[in-house]
Coordinates of N, CA and C in Angstrom, one line a residue:
X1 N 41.9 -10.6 44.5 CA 42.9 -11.5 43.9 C 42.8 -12.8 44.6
X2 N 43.0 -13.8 43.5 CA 42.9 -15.4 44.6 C 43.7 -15.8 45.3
X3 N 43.9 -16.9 46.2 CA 44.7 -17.1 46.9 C 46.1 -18.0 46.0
X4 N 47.4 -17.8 47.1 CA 48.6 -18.3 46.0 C 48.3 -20.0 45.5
X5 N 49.1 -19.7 44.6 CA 49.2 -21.0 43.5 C 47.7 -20.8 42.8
X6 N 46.6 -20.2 42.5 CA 45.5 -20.2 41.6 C 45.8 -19.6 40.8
X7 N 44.8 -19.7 39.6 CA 45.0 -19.4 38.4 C 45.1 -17.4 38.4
X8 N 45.0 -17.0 39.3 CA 45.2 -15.2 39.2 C 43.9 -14.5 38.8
X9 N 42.6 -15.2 39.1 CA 41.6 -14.7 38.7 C 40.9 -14.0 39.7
X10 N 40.3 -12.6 39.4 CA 39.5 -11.9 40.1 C 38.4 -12.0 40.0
X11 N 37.8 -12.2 41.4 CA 36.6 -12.2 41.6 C 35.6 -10.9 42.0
X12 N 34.7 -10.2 41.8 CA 34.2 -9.1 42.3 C 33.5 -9.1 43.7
X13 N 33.7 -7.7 44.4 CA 33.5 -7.8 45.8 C 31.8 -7.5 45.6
X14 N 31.1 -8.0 46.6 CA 29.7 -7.6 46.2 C 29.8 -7.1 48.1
X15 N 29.1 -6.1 48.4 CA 28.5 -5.9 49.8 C 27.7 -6.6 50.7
X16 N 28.0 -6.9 51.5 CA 27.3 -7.7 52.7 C 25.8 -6.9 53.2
X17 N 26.2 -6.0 53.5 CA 24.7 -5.1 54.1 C 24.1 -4.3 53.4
X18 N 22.9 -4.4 53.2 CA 22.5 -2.8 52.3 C 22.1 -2.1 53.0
X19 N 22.5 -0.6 52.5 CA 22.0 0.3 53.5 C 20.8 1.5 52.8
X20 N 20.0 2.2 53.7 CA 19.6 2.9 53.3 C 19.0 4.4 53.6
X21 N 20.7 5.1 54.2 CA 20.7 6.0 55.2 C 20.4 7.7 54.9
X22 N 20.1 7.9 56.2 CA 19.3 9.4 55.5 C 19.9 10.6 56.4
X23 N 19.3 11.9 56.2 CA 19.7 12.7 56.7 C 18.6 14.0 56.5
X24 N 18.3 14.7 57.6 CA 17.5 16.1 57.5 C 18.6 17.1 57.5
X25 N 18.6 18.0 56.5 CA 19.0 19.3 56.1 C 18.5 20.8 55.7
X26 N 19.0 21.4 57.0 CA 17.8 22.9 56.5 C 19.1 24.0 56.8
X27 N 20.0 24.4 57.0 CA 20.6 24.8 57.8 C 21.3 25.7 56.6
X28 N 21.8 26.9 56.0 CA 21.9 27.4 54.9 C 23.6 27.6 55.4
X29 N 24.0 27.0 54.1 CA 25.5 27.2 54.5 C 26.0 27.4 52.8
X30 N 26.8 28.5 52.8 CA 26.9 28.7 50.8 C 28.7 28.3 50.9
X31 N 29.2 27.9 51.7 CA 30.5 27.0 51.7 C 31.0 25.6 50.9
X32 N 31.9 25.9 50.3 CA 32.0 24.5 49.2 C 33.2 23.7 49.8
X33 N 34.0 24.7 51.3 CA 35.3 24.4 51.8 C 35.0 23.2 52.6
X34 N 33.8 22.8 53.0 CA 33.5 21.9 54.0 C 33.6 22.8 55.5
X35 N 33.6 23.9 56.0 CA 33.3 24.7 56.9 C 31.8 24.9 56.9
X36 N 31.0 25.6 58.0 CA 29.5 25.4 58.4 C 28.7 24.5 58.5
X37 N 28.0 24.4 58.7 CA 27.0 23.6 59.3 C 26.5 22.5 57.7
X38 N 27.1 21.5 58.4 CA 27.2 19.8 57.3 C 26.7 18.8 57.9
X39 N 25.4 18.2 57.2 CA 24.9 17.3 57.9 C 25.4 15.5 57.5
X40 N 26.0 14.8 58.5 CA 26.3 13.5 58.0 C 25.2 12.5 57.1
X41 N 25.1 12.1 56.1 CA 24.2 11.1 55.4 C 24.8 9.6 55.9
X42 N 25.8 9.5 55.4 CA 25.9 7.5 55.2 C 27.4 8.1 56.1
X43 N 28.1 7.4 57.3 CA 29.3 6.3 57.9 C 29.4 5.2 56.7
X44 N 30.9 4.8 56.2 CA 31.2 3.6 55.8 C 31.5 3.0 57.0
X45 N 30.8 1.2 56.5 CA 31.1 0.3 58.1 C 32.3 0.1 57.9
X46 N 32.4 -0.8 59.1 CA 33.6 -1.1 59.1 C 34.9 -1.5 58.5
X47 N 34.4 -2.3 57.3 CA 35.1 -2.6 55.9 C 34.7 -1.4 54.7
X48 N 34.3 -0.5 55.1 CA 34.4 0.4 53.9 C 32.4 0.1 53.6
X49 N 32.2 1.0 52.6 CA 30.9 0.8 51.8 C 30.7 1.3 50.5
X50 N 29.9 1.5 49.7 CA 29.5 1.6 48.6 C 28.4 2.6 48.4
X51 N 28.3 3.8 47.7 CA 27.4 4.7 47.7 C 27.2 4.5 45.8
X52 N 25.7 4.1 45.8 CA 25.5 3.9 44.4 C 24.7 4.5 44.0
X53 N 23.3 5.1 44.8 CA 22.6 6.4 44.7 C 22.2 7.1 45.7
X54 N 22.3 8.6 45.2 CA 21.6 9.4 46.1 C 20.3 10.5 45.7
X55 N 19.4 10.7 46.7 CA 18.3 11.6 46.6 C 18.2 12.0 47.5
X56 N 17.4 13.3 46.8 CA 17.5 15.0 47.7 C 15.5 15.3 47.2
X57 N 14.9 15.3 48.6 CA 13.5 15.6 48.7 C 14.0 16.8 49.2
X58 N 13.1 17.7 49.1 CA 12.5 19.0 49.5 C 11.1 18.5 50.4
X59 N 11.0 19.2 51.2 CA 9.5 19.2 52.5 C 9.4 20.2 52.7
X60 N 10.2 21.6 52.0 CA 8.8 22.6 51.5 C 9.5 23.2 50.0
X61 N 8.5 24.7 50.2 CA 9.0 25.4 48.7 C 10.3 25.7 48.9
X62 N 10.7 25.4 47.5 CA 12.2 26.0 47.5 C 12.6 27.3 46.9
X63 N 13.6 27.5 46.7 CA 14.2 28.9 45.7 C 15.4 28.2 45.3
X64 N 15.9 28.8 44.3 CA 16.7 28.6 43.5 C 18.3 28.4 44.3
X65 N 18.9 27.1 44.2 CA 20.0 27.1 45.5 C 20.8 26.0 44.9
X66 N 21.3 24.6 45.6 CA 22.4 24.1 45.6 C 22.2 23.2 47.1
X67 N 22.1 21.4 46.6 CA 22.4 20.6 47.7 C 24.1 20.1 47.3
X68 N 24.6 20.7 48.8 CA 26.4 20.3 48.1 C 26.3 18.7 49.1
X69 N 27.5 17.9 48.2 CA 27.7 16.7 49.0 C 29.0 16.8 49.0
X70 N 29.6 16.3 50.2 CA 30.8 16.5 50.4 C 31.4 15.1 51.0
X71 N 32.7 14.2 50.6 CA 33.4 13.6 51.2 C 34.2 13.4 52.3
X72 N 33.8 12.7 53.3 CA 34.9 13.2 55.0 C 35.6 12.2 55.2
X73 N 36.6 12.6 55.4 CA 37.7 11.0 55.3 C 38.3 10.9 56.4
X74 N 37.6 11.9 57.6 CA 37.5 11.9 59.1 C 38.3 12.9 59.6
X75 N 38.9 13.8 58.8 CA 39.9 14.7 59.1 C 39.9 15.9 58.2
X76 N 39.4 15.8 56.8 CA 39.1 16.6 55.6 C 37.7 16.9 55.1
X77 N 37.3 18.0 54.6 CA 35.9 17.6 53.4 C 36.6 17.8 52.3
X78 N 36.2 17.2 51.7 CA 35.9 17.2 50.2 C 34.4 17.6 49.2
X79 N 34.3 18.3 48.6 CA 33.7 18.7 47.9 C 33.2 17.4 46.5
X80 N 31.9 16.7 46.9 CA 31.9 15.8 45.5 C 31.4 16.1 44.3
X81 N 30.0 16.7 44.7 CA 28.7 17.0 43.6 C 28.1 18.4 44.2
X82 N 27.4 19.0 43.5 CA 26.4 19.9 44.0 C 25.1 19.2 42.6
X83 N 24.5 19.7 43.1 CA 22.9 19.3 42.6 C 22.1 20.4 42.6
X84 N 21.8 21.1 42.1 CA 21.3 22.3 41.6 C 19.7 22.4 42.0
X85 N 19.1 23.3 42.3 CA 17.8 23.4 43.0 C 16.6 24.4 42.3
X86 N 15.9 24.0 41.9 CA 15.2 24.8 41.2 C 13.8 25.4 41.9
X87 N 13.5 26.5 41.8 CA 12.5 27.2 42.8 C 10.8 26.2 42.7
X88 N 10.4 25.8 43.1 CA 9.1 25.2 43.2 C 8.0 25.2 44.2
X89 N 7.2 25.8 44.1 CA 6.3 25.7 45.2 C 5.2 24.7 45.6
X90 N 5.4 23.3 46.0 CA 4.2 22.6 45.9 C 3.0 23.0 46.8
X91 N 2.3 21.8 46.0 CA 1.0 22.1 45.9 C 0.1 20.5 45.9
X92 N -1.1 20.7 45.6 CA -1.8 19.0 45.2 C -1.8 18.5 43.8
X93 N -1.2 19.9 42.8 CA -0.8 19.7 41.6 C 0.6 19.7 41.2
X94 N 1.1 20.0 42.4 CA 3.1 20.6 41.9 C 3.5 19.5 42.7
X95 N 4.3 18.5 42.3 CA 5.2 18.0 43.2 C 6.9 18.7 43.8
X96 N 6.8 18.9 45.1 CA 7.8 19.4 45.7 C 9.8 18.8 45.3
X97 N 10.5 19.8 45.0 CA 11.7 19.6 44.1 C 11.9 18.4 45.1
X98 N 12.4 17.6 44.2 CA 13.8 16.0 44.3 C 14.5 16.2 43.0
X99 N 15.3 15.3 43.4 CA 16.3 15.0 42.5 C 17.0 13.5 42.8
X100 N 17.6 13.0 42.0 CA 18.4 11.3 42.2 C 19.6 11.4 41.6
X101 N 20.5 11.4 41.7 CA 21.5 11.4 41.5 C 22.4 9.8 41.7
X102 N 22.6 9.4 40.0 CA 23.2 8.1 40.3 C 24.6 8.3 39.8
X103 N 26.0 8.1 40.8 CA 27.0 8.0 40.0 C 28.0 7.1 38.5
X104 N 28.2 7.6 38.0 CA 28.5 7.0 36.6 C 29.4 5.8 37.1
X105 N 30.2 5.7 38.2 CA 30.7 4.9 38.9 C 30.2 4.9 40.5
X106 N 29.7 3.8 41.3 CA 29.7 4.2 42.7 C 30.4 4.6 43.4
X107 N 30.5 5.1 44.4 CA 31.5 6.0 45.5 C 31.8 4.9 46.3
X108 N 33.0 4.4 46.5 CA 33.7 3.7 47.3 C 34.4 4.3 48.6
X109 N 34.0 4.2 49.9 CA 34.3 5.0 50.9 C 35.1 4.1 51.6
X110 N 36.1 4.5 52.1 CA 37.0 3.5 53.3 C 36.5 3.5 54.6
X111 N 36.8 3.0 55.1 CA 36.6 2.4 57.0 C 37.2 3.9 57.2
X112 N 36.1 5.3 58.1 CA 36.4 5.7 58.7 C 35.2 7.5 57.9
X113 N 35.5 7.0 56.7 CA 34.9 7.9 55.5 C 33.8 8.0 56.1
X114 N 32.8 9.1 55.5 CA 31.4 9.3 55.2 C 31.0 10.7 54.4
X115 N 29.7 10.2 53.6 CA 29.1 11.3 52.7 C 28.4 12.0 53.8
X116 N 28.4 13.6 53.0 CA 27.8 14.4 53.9 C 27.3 15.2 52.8
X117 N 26.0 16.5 53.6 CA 25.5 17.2 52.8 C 25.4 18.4 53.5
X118 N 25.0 19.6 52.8 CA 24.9 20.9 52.9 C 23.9 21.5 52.1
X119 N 23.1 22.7 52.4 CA 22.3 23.3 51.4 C 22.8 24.8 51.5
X120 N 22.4 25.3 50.0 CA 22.7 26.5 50.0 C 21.8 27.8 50.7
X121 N 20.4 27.3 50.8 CA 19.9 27.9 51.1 C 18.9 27.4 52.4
X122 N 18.6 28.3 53.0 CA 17.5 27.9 54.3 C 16.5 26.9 54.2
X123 N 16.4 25.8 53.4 CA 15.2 25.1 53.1 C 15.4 23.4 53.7
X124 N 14.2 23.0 54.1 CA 14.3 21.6 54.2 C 14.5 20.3 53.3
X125 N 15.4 20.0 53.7 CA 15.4 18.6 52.3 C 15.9 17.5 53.2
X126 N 15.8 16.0 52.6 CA 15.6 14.7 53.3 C 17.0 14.5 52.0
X127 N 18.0 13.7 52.3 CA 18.8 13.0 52.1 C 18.9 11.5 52.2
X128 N 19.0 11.1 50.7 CA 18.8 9.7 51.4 C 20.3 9.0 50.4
X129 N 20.8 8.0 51.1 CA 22.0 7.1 50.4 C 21.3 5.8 49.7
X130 N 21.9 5.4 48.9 CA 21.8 3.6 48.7 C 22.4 2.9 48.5
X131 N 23.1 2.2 48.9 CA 24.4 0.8 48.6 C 24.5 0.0 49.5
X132 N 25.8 -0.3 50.0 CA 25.8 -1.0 51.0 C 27.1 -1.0 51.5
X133 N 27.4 -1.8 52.6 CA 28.5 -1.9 53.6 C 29.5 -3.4 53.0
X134 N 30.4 -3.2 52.9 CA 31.4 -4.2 52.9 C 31.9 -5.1 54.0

């Protein structure tokens, strides 16, 4: 909102930093409570940040599972998305399961927040964020 006496017009906040933060995940946790073993992806900075996409590599074969993403608001999880995993065995002709996941709206995290992830099953995957810091 503008400053007093202006005409009352909003302007949009755009992000100062972009970020492009990751995370390794192998650790099999079938909990949606936010209990077990959850690996941190993206800290909001200091003013908060913006999560506009995310992707989930696999770095080996998979089986059929569940990458869960969860909300931390430094005291809670929250349960956001799961992303569904489909069995694949790569190869020099198979490419190894990903997925991208763009929200229909971006995830707006406060000063203190951060995304996190979990897998359902024992497998390696790379987590990656994209937006930026406020």
């Amino acid at each position: 909102v503008g400053a007093a006496g202006d005409s009352g017009l909003q302007f949009p906040i755009f992000t100062d930093t972009a970020i492009c933060a990751s995370a390794a995940i192998a650790t099999a946790n079938t909990n949606r409570d936010g209990t077990g073993t959850i690996g941190t992806v993206y800290s909001a900075g200091a003013d908060g940040g913006r999560v506009a996409y995310v992707r989930v590599q696999a770095t080996v074969a998979t089986t059929v599972g569940v990458v869960r993403l969860f909300i931390h608001t430094g005291a809670a999880y929250f349960l956001w998305k799961e992303l569904l995993v489909t069995a694949i065995t790569p190869s020099t002709t198979v490419e190894a399961y990903s997925i991208e996941y763009v929200p229909t709206e971006a995830l707006v995290l406060p000063t203190g927040y951060s995304l996190r992830a979990s897998t359902h099953n024992a497998e390696n995957f790379n987590v990656f964020v994209h937006g930026g810091d406020f």
